[in-house]
Amino acid sequence: MRPTVPIDPTPDAILLPGRVLTMDEGPGPAEALAWRAGRIVAVGPRAEVLALRGPGTRVLEAPDACALPGFHDAHLHLTMHGLELDQVPLHEAATLDDGLALVAAAAARQPEGSWILGAGFALQRWGVTALHRRDLDRVAPRHPVLLRSQDHHGAWANSAALALAGVGAATPDPEAGVVVRDADGEPTGMLLETALELVQRAVPQPDGAALARALDAAGRHLASLGVTTVHHMAAEPSAFWRAIASRASGHDGGGPYPLRVWSCIPHADLEHAAAIGLAGGQGGERFVVGGAKFFADGALGSRTAWMQDPYPDGGVGVAVDGPEVLRERYRLAAEAGFAPVTHAIGDAANRAVLDALEATADAWRGARLRPRVEHAQHLDAVDAARIGRLGAVASVQPIHLTFDAPSVRALFPTRSERAYRLRDLLAGGAVLAFGSDTPVASPDVIAGIRAAVTRMGVDGEPLAADQALTVDEALRAYTVGAAYAIGREARSGVLRVGADADVVLLSHDPRAGLDDLAVVATVMGGEVTFDAGGLAG
């Protein structure tokens, strides 16, 4: 296909990869692309794009690489990802003893009395049913310790941390939270859902400089994975949100940020946002205000996902923002100009979200908003079809399937087909947007694609293999679908004239196989944000 030539056809750069996957439905294959001032100005045959070269044009050659639109991570917690890069990495611990050894090593490095923070433990992976503060007291007796579970819906604290937070036998459970207690009524150190905030609020908050360092670390890491746009999910303190807005917008003097950020606000702040006229879609090239974030339930790993049928040991999980709250505040969100963006893991939670979206459809459709169901992990067949029929986006993190698969099989052996119904969602007409939920899980996009395609659990067994996607379908969820979810489909997720010059270079065409696939370079807004040696020019 012939390139479209702008008024000033001289590009800043021309990219010559071995292959181009535009993810666009336009006619003909592409061999090269060019950009100027951060936007693509030509996509087409190699010779014709090269003919646009001027004296200042940089020619970037990557003859072995495959170019695609820059990836989106459609669900993450940006500041926490950066902060946790320097915390105790419990996701590396295969056993409880391994985890305690990591905590002991941190205690040996850090000054006495300083907080030890970490995340990534999973009871299922460690083969235990409960944890107790006394184990942490043994390996870190002179440090307060607070460790978040892999799903971040639970935490494990030692006695020093509980004491500093004033949490004891007389502390009542907060709304939608549980302080786990032993037979004597004393806290065990396990905190579920909102109860973990009882201790979190005692942890000294990072200052502005520390937040900037964390955001820079997060930006560098995500760029190295081919990510150019992120959808931030707001479950962080307001100071973190402000730091993201300042850093991504370039208002803090830190130089260009390597990511575009679409950032939600907590739905509890809707009234404040409406009062000052803040609304979704406001912002600039690098930072945009997103939707309003809701939580319909908890998470599977903490047994707080809200299920239609009981867990084997009783209980159906936790409804965080219940059905009445959703129906009332979805309408408020739409009136304020924010799309409802709702965390829903369990099948009961997903049904409640869809019921509330259906009840308020006049409001959000009238405002031309695109509501999102975040996770959409457990769905019965009727609700899998409803998401597409309603016009909601299914924002799913396929990498979660890898570590959830053993729990799904153990907890719901007769209902495992309800988990991660990716094929059914597509068949029902839903737009899929893929992400990671980092720091809950790795933001490695290639690992996420592999999970969606193979559906292989960490136990070596596939989960509902009939729900697997093709590589092309998974790629579209990280590009085209994710861009649609935030209203950027005309500018992002595709390589076409007029789109943002956001490009990822992979070591080979992923459709030929995922083995040994790697990111070799990333370009955002026409600037190289990561290069592992894959670019020459």
Short mmCIF file of N, CA and C in Angstrom, two decimals, residues 12-149:
data_model
loop_
_atom_site.label_atom_id
_atom_site.label_comp_id
_atom_site.label_asym_id
_atom_site.label_seq_id
_atom_site.Cartn_x
_atom_site.Cartn_y
_atom_site.Cartn_z
N ASP A 12 11.14 12.54 10.93
CA ASP A 12 12.23 12.55 11.91
C ASP A 12 12.98 11.23 11.86
N ALA A 13 12.24 10.14 11.65
CA ALA A 13 12.86 8.81 11.64
C ALA A 13 12.08 7.87 10.73
N ILE A 14 12.80 6.92 10.17
CA ILE A 14 12.21 5.84 9.39
C ILE A 14 12.65 4.53 10.03
N LEU A 15 11.70 3.64 10.26
CA LEU A 15 11.98 2.34 10.86
C LEU A 15 11.88 1.26 9.79
N LEU A 16 12.92 0.45 9.70
CA LEU A 16 12.99 -0.64 8.72
C LEU A 16 13.14 -1.97 9.45
N PRO A 17 12.03 -2.54 9.91
CA PRO A 17 12.10 -3.84 10.58
C PRO A 17 12.03 -4.97 9.54
N GLY A 18 12.20 -6.19 10.02
CA GLY A 18 12.06 -7.33 9.13
C GLY A 18 10.61 -7.58 8.75
N ARG A 19 9.69 -7.24 9.67
CA ARG A 19 8.26 -7.44 9.43
C ARG A 19 7.48 -6.40 10.22
N VAL A 20 6.33 -6.00 9.71
CA VAL A 20 5.46 -5.06 10.40
C VAL A 20 4.08 -5.68 10.55
N LEU A 21 3.59 -5.74 11.79
CA LEU A 21 2.21 -6.12 12.07
C LEU A 21 1.48 -4.86 12.50
N THR A 22 0.71 -4.26 11.61
CA THR A 22 0.09 -2.98 11.91
C THR A 22 -1.10 -3.10 12.85
N MET A 23 -1.68 -4.28 12.98
CA MET A 23 -2.92 -4.52 13.73
C MET A 23 -4.06 -3.65 13.17
N ASP A 24 -3.87 -3.16 11.95
CA ASP A 24 -4.86 -2.33 11.28
C ASP A 24 -5.56 -3.20 10.24
N GLU A 25 -6.79 -2.88 9.97
CA GLU A 25 -7.56 -3.67 9.00
C GLU A 25 -7.49 -3.06 7.60
N GLY A 26 -6.58 -2.10 7.39
CA GLY A 26 -6.41 -1.48 6.09
C GLY A 26 -5.81 -2.46 5.09
N PRO A 27 -5.82 -2.09 3.81
CA PRO A 27 -5.35 -3.01 2.77
C PRO A 27 -3.83 -3.15 2.75
N GLY A 28 -3.38 -4.34 2.40
CA GLY A 28 -1.99 -4.56 2.07
C GLY A 28 -1.04 -4.68 3.24
N PRO A 29 0.08 -5.41 3.03
CA PRO A 29 1.12 -5.52 4.06
C PRO A 29 1.98 -4.26 4.10
N ALA A 30 2.69 -4.08 5.18
CA ALA A 30 3.61 -2.95 5.34
C ALA A 30 5.01 -3.48 5.57
N GLU A 31 6.00 -2.71 5.11
CA GLU A 31 7.40 -3.10 5.27
C GLU A 31 8.20 -2.08 6.07
N ALA A 32 7.68 -0.86 6.16
CA ALA A 32 8.42 0.21 6.84
C ALA A 32 7.44 1.26 7.34
N LEU A 33 7.89 2.06 8.28
CA LEU A 33 7.07 3.18 8.75
C LEU A 33 7.97 4.35 9.10
N ALA A 34 7.35 5.54 9.08
CA ALA A 34 8.09 6.77 9.38
C ALA A 34 7.25 7.63 10.29
N TRP A 35 7.94 8.46 11.09
CA TRP A 35 7.20 9.36 11.97
C TRP A 35 7.85 10.73 12.01
N ARG A 36 7.03 11.69 12.38
CA ARG A 36 7.47 13.06 12.54
C ARG A 36 6.70 13.66 13.71
N ALA A 37 7.41 14.34 14.61
CA ALA A 37 6.79 15.00 15.77
C ALA A 37 5.90 14.04 16.56
N GLY A 38 6.36 12.79 16.67
CA GLY A 38 5.67 11.83 17.52
C GLY A 38 4.49 11.13 16.89
N ARG A 39 4.18 11.43 15.62
CA ARG A 39 3.05 10.79 14.95
C ARG A 39 3.53 10.08 13.69
N ILE A 40 2.88 8.97 13.35
CA ILE A 40 3.24 8.21 12.16
C ILE A 40 2.78 8.99 10.92
N VAL A 41 3.70 9.17 9.97
CA VAL A 41 3.39 9.91 8.74
C VAL A 41 3.42 9.02 7.51
N ALA A 42 3.91 7.80 7.64
CA ALA A 42 3.93 6.89 6.49
C ALA A 42 4.03 5.45 6.98
N VAL A 43 3.26 4.59 6.32
CA VAL A 43 3.34 3.15 6.53
C VAL A 43 3.18 2.52 5.16
N GLY A 44 4.14 1.70 4.74
CA GLY A 44 4.01 1.12 3.42
C GLY A 44 5.24 0.38 2.96
N PRO A 45 5.40 0.26 1.63
CA PRO A 45 6.56 -0.45 1.09
C PRO A 45 7.86 0.25 1.46
N ARG A 46 8.88 -0.53 1.61
CA ARG A 46 10.18 -0.02 2.07
C ARG A 46 10.71 1.11 1.18
N ALA A 47 10.71 0.89 -0.15
CA ALA A 47 11.29 1.86 -1.06
C ALA A 47 10.53 3.18 -1.02
N GLU A 48 9.22 3.10 -0.92
CA GLU A 48 8.42 4.33 -0.95
C GLU A 48 8.55 5.11 0.36
N VAL A 49 8.66 4.43 1.46
CA VAL A 49 8.86 5.14 2.72
C VAL A 49 10.26 5.74 2.76
N LEU A 50 11.26 5.00 2.28
CA LEU A 50 12.63 5.53 2.25
C LEU A 50 12.75 6.76 1.35
N ALA A 51 11.89 6.85 0.35
CA ALA A 51 11.93 7.99 -0.56
C ALA A 51 11.59 9.30 0.15
N LEU A 52 10.98 9.21 1.32
CA LEU A 52 10.63 10.41 2.10
C LEU A 52 11.79 10.94 2.91
N ARG A 53 12.89 10.21 2.94
CA ARG A 53 14.02 10.57 3.80
C ARG A 53 14.59 11.94 3.43
N GLY A 54 14.85 12.74 4.47
CA GLY A 54 15.50 14.03 4.28
C GLY A 54 16.86 14.02 4.93
N PRO A 55 17.58 15.13 4.87
CA PRO A 55 18.94 15.17 5.42
C PRO A 55 19.00 14.93 6.92
N GLY A 56 17.90 15.25 7.65
CA GLY A 56 17.93 15.06 9.09
C GLY A 56 17.22 13.81 9.56
N THR A 57 16.75 13.01 8.61
CA THR A 57 16.00 11.80 8.97
C THR A 57 16.92 10.70 9.49
N ARG A 58 16.59 10.15 10.63
CA ARG A 58 17.34 9.02 11.18
C ARG A 58 16.71 7.72 10.67
N VAL A 59 17.50 6.86 10.13
CA VAL A 59 17.01 5.57 9.65
C VAL A 59 17.39 4.50 10.66
N LEU A 60 16.37 3.85 11.22
CA LEU A 60 16.56 2.82 12.24
C LEU A 60 16.33 1.47 11.60
N GLU A 61 17.36 0.64 11.61
CA GLU A 61 17.25 -0.67 10.97
C GLU A 61 17.20 -1.76 12.02
N ALA A 62 16.23 -2.65 11.82
CA ALA A 62 16.08 -3.81 12.70
C ALA A 62 15.67 -4.99 11.83
N PRO A 63 16.57 -5.48 10.99
CA PRO A 63 16.21 -6.44 9.93
C PRO A 63 15.67 -7.77 10.43
N ASP A 64 15.95 -8.12 11.68
CA ASP A 64 15.46 -9.40 12.20
C ASP A 64 14.20 -9.26 13.05
N ALA A 65 13.79 -8.01 13.29
CA ALA A 65 12.72 -7.77 14.27
C ALA A 65 11.36 -7.63 13.60
N CYS A 66 10.34 -7.79 14.43
CA CYS A 66 8.95 -7.63 14.01
C CYS A 66 8.38 -6.43 14.76
N ALA A 67 7.88 -5.44 14.02
CA ALA A 67 7.32 -4.23 14.63
C ALA A 67 5.82 -4.36 14.82
N LEU A 68 5.35 -3.94 15.99
CA LEU A 68 3.93 -3.91 16.31
C LEU A 68 3.62 -2.60 17.01
N PRO A 69 2.34 -2.26 17.16
CA PRO A 69 1.99 -1.11 17.99
C PRO A 69 2.48 -1.34 19.42
N GLY A 70 2.90 -0.28 20.09
CA GLY A 70 3.30 -0.40 21.48
C GLY A 70 2.21 -1.02 22.31
N PHE A 71 2.59 -1.87 23.24
CA PHE A 71 1.61 -2.57 24.07
C PHE A 71 1.00 -1.63 25.11
N HIS A 72 -0.24 -1.89 25.45
CA HIS A 72 -0.89 -1.31 26.61
C HIS A 72 -0.79 -2.33 27.75
N ASP A 73 -0.65 -1.85 28.97
CA ASP A 73 -0.98 -2.66 30.15
C ASP A 73 -2.27 -2.06 30.67
N ALA A 74 -3.38 -2.75 30.43
CA ALA A 74 -4.71 -2.19 30.65
C ALA A 74 -5.17 -2.25 32.10
N HIS A 75 -4.32 -2.68 33.00
CA HIS A 75 -4.72 -2.71 34.42
C HIS A 75 -3.46 -2.85 35.26
N LEU A 76 -3.07 -1.76 35.91
CA LEU A 76 -1.93 -1.84 36.83
C LEU A 76 -2.05 -0.77 37.89
N HIS A 77 -1.12 -0.83 38.84
CA HIS A 77 -1.01 0.15 39.92
C HIS A 77 0.41 0.69 39.83
N LEU A 78 0.56 1.82 39.16
CA LEU A 78 1.85 2.25 38.65
C LEU A 78 2.85 2.57 39.75
N THR A 79 2.46 3.39 40.71
CA THR A 79 3.42 3.77 41.75
C THR A 79 3.81 2.56 42.60
N MET A 80 2.82 1.75 42.95
CA MET A 80 3.13 0.56 43.74
C MET A 80 4.06 -0.39 43.00
N HIS A 81 3.91 -0.47 41.68
CA HIS A 81 4.83 -1.30 40.92
C HIS A 81 6.25 -0.80 41.10
N GLY A 82 6.45 0.50 40.99
CA GLY A 82 7.78 1.05 41.17
C GLY A 82 8.31 0.88 42.57
N LEU A 83 7.46 1.12 43.57
CA LEU A 83 7.91 0.97 44.96
C LEU A 83 8.26 -0.47 45.29
N GLU A 84 7.47 -1.41 44.80
CA GLU A 84 7.70 -2.81 45.17
C GLU A 84 8.90 -3.42 44.45
N LEU A 85 9.43 -2.74 43.46
CA LEU A 85 10.66 -3.23 42.85
C LEU A 85 11.81 -3.27 43.85
N ASP A 86 11.69 -2.46 44.94
CA ASP A 86 12.74 -2.40 45.96
C ASP A 86 12.33 -3.08 47.27
N GLN A 87 11.20 -3.77 47.28
CA GLN A 87 10.73 -4.41 48.51
C GLN A 87 11.01 -5.91 48.49
N VAL A 88 10.69 -6.59 49.60
CA VAL A 88 10.95 -8.03 49.71
C VAL A 88 10.12 -8.77 48.66
N PRO A 89 10.78 -9.46 47.72
CA PRO A 89 10.07 -10.10 46.60
C PRO A 89 9.56 -11.49 46.95
N LEU A 90 8.47 -11.55 47.68
CA LEU A 90 7.96 -12.84 48.15
C LEU A 90 7.45 -13.72 47.02
N HIS A 91 7.22 -13.15 45.83
CA HIS A 91 6.81 -13.98 44.70
C HIS A 91 7.93 -14.95 44.30
N GLU A 92 9.16 -14.65 44.75
CA GLU A 92 10.28 -15.54 44.45
C GLU A 92 10.37 -16.71 45.43
N ALA A 93 9.58 -16.67 46.51
CA ALA A 93 9.66 -17.69 47.55
C ALA A 93 8.71 -18.85 47.25
N ALA A 94 9.26 -20.05 47.11
CA ALA A 94 8.44 -21.22 46.81
C ALA A 94 7.80 -21.80 48.06
N THR A 95 8.38 -21.52 49.24
CA THR A 95 7.86 -22.08 50.49
C THR A 95 7.82 -21.00 51.56
N LEU A 96 7.14 -21.30 52.66
CA LEU A 96 7.10 -20.39 53.80
C LEU A 96 8.51 -20.13 54.31
N ASP A 97 9.33 -21.16 54.43
CA ASP A 97 10.70 -20.98 54.92
C ASP A 97 11.51 -20.07 53.98
N ASP A 98 11.28 -20.21 52.67
CA ASP A 98 11.96 -19.32 51.72
C ASP A 98 11.56 -17.87 51.96
N GLY A 99 10.26 -17.66 52.20
CA GLY A 99 9.77 -16.31 52.45
C GLY A 99 10.35 -15.72 53.71
N LEU A 100 10.40 -16.52 54.77
CA LEU A 100 10.97 -16.05 56.03
C LEU A 100 12.46 -15.74 55.88
N ALA A 101 13.16 -16.50 55.05
CA ALA A 101 14.58 -16.23 54.82
C ALA A 101 14.77 -14.88 54.12
N LEU A 102 13.88 -14.55 53.20
CA LEU A 102 13.96 -13.25 52.53
C LEU A 102 13.72 -12.11 53.52
N VAL A 103 12.77 -12.31 54.42
CA VAL A 103 12.49 -11.28 55.43
C VAL A 103 13.69 -11.14 56.37
N ALA A 104 14.27 -12.26 56.78
CA ALA A 104 15.44 -12.21 57.66
C ALA A 104 16.60 -11.48 57.00
N ALA A 105 16.79 -11.70 55.70
CA ALA A 105 17.87 -11.02 54.98
C ALA A 105 17.62 -9.52 54.93
N ALA A 106 16.36 -9.14 54.74
CA ALA A 106 16.03 -7.71 54.72
C ALA A 106 16.28 -7.09 56.09
N ALA A 107 15.93 -7.82 57.16
CA ALA A 107 16.15 -7.31 58.51
C ALA A 107 17.64 -7.12 58.80
N ALA A 108 18.47 -7.98 58.24
CA ALA A 108 19.91 -7.85 58.45
C ALA A 108 20.49 -6.65 57.73
N ARG A 109 19.84 -6.23 56.65
CA ARG A 109 20.34 -5.09 55.86
C ARG A 109 19.85 -3.75 56.38
N GLN A 110 18.66 -3.71 56.97
CA GLN A 110 18.01 -2.45 57.28
C GLN A 110 18.25 -2.03 58.73
N PRO A 111 18.25 -0.72 58.99
CA PRO A 111 18.44 -0.24 60.36
C PRO A 111 17.35 -0.75 61.29
N GLU A 112 17.70 -1.02 62.51
CA GLU A 112 16.73 -1.49 63.50
C GLU A 112 15.60 -0.48 63.64
N GLY A 113 14.39 -0.97 63.68
CA GLY A 113 13.22 -0.11 63.83
C GLY A 113 12.61 0.35 62.53
N SER A 114 13.32 0.18 61.42
CA SER A 114 12.76 0.59 60.13
C SER A 114 11.78 -0.47 59.63
N TRP A 115 10.83 -0.02 58.83
CA TRP A 115 9.80 -0.93 58.32
C TRP A 115 10.36 -1.85 57.25
N ILE A 116 9.96 -3.11 57.31
CA ILE A 116 10.24 -4.07 56.25
C ILE A 116 8.93 -4.30 55.50
N LEU A 117 8.93 -3.97 54.24
CA LEU A 117 7.73 -4.10 53.40
C LEU A 117 8.00 -5.11 52.30
N GLY A 118 6.98 -5.80 51.89
CA GLY A 118 7.12 -6.77 50.82
C GLY A 118 5.77 -7.19 50.30
N ALA A 119 5.77 -8.03 49.29
CA ALA A 119 4.53 -8.50 48.71
C ALA A 119 4.80 -9.76 47.89
N GLY A 120 3.74 -10.52 47.65
CA GLY A 120 3.86 -11.65 46.74
C GLY A 120 3.67 -13.02 47.35
N PHE A 121 3.32 -13.12 48.65
CA PHE A 121 3.12 -14.46 49.21
C PHE A 121 1.75 -15.00 48.79
N ALA A 122 1.67 -16.31 48.68
CA ALA A 122 0.41 -16.98 48.34
C ALA A 122 0.31 -18.26 49.16
N LEU A 123 -0.75 -18.40 49.92
CA LEU A 123 -0.93 -19.58 50.77
C LEU A 123 -0.91 -20.85 49.94
N GLN A 124 -1.58 -20.83 48.80
CA GLN A 124 -1.64 -22.02 47.95
C GLN A 124 -0.25 -22.43 47.51
N ARG A 125 0.56 -21.47 47.09
CA ARG A 125 1.92 -21.79 46.62
C ARG A 125 2.78 -22.32 47.75
N TRP A 126 2.58 -21.77 48.95
CA TRP A 126 3.38 -22.21 50.10
C TRP A 126 2.84 -23.47 50.76
N GLY A 127 1.68 -23.94 50.34
CA GLY A 127 1.12 -25.16 50.89
C GLY A 127 0.68 -25.04 52.33
N VAL A 128 0.21 -23.83 52.72
CA VAL A 128 -0.27 -23.61 54.08
C VAL A 128 -1.68 -23.03 54.01
N THR A 129 -2.39 -23.13 55.11
CA THR A 129 -3.76 -22.59 55.16
C THR A 129 -3.84 -21.30 55.96
N ALA A 130 -2.79 -20.99 56.74
CA ALA A 130 -2.80 -19.78 57.55
C ALA A 130 -1.36 -19.38 57.87
N LEU A 131 -1.21 -18.12 58.25
CA LEU A 131 0.09 -17.59 58.67
C LEU A 131 -0.07 -16.93 60.03
N HIS A 132 1.05 -16.83 60.78
CA HIS A 132 0.98 -16.24 62.12
C HIS A 132 2.12 -15.25 62.32
N ARG A 133 1.85 -14.22 63.09
CA ARG A 133 2.85 -13.17 63.33
C ARG A 133 4.08 -13.70 64.05
N ARG A 134 3.94 -14.77 64.81
CA ARG A 134 5.09 -15.25 65.59
C ARG A 134 6.25 -15.68 64.68
N ASP A 135 5.95 -16.16 63.47
CA ASP A 135 7.04 -16.54 62.56
C ASP A 135 7.81 -15.31 62.10
N LEU A 136 7.10 -14.22 61.84
CA LEU A 136 7.77 -12.97 61.48
C LEU A 136 8.52 -12.40 62.68
N ASP A 137 7.94 -12.52 63.87
CA ASP A 137 8.61 -12.03 65.08
C ASP A 137 9.96 -12.73 65.26
N ARG A 138 10.01 -14.00 64.89
CA ARG A 138 11.24 -14.78 65.08
C ARG A 138 12.36 -14.30 64.15
N VAL A 139 12.03 -13.96 62.89
CA VAL A 139 13.08 -13.60 61.94
C VAL A 139 13.34 -12.10 61.88
N ALA A 140 12.39 -11.30 62.39
CA ALA A 140 12.57 -9.84 62.38
C ALA A 140 12.01 -9.26 63.67
N PRO A 141 12.65 -9.56 64.81
CA PRO A 141 12.10 -9.12 66.10
C PRO A 141 12.24 -7.63 66.36
N ARG A 142 13.11 -6.95 65.64
CA ARG A 142 13.39 -5.53 65.91
C ARG A 142 12.95 -4.61 64.77
N HIS A 143 12.10 -5.12 63.90
CA HIS A 143 11.57 -4.34 62.79
C HIS A 143 10.06 -4.57 62.68
N PRO A 144 9.28 -3.52 62.44
CA PRO A 144 7.89 -3.75 62.06
C PRO A 144 7.85 -4.29 60.63
N VAL A 145 7.02 -5.29 60.41
CA VAL A 145 6.96 -5.96 59.11
C VAL A 145 5.52 -5.96 58.61
N LEU A 146 5.33 -5.59 57.35
CA LEU A 146 4.02 -5.67 56.70
C LEU A 146 4.23 -6.22 55.29
N LEU A 147 3.64 -7.37 55.04
CA LEU A 147 3.80 -8.05 53.77
C LEU A 147 2.43 -8.26 53.13
N ARG A 148 2.28 -7.82 51.90
CA ARG A 148 1.01 -8.01 51.20
C ARG A 148 1.00 -9.34 50.46
N SER A 149 -0.19 -9.92 50.38
CA SER A 149 -0.33 -11.16 49.62
C SER A 149 -0.17 -10.88 48.13
#
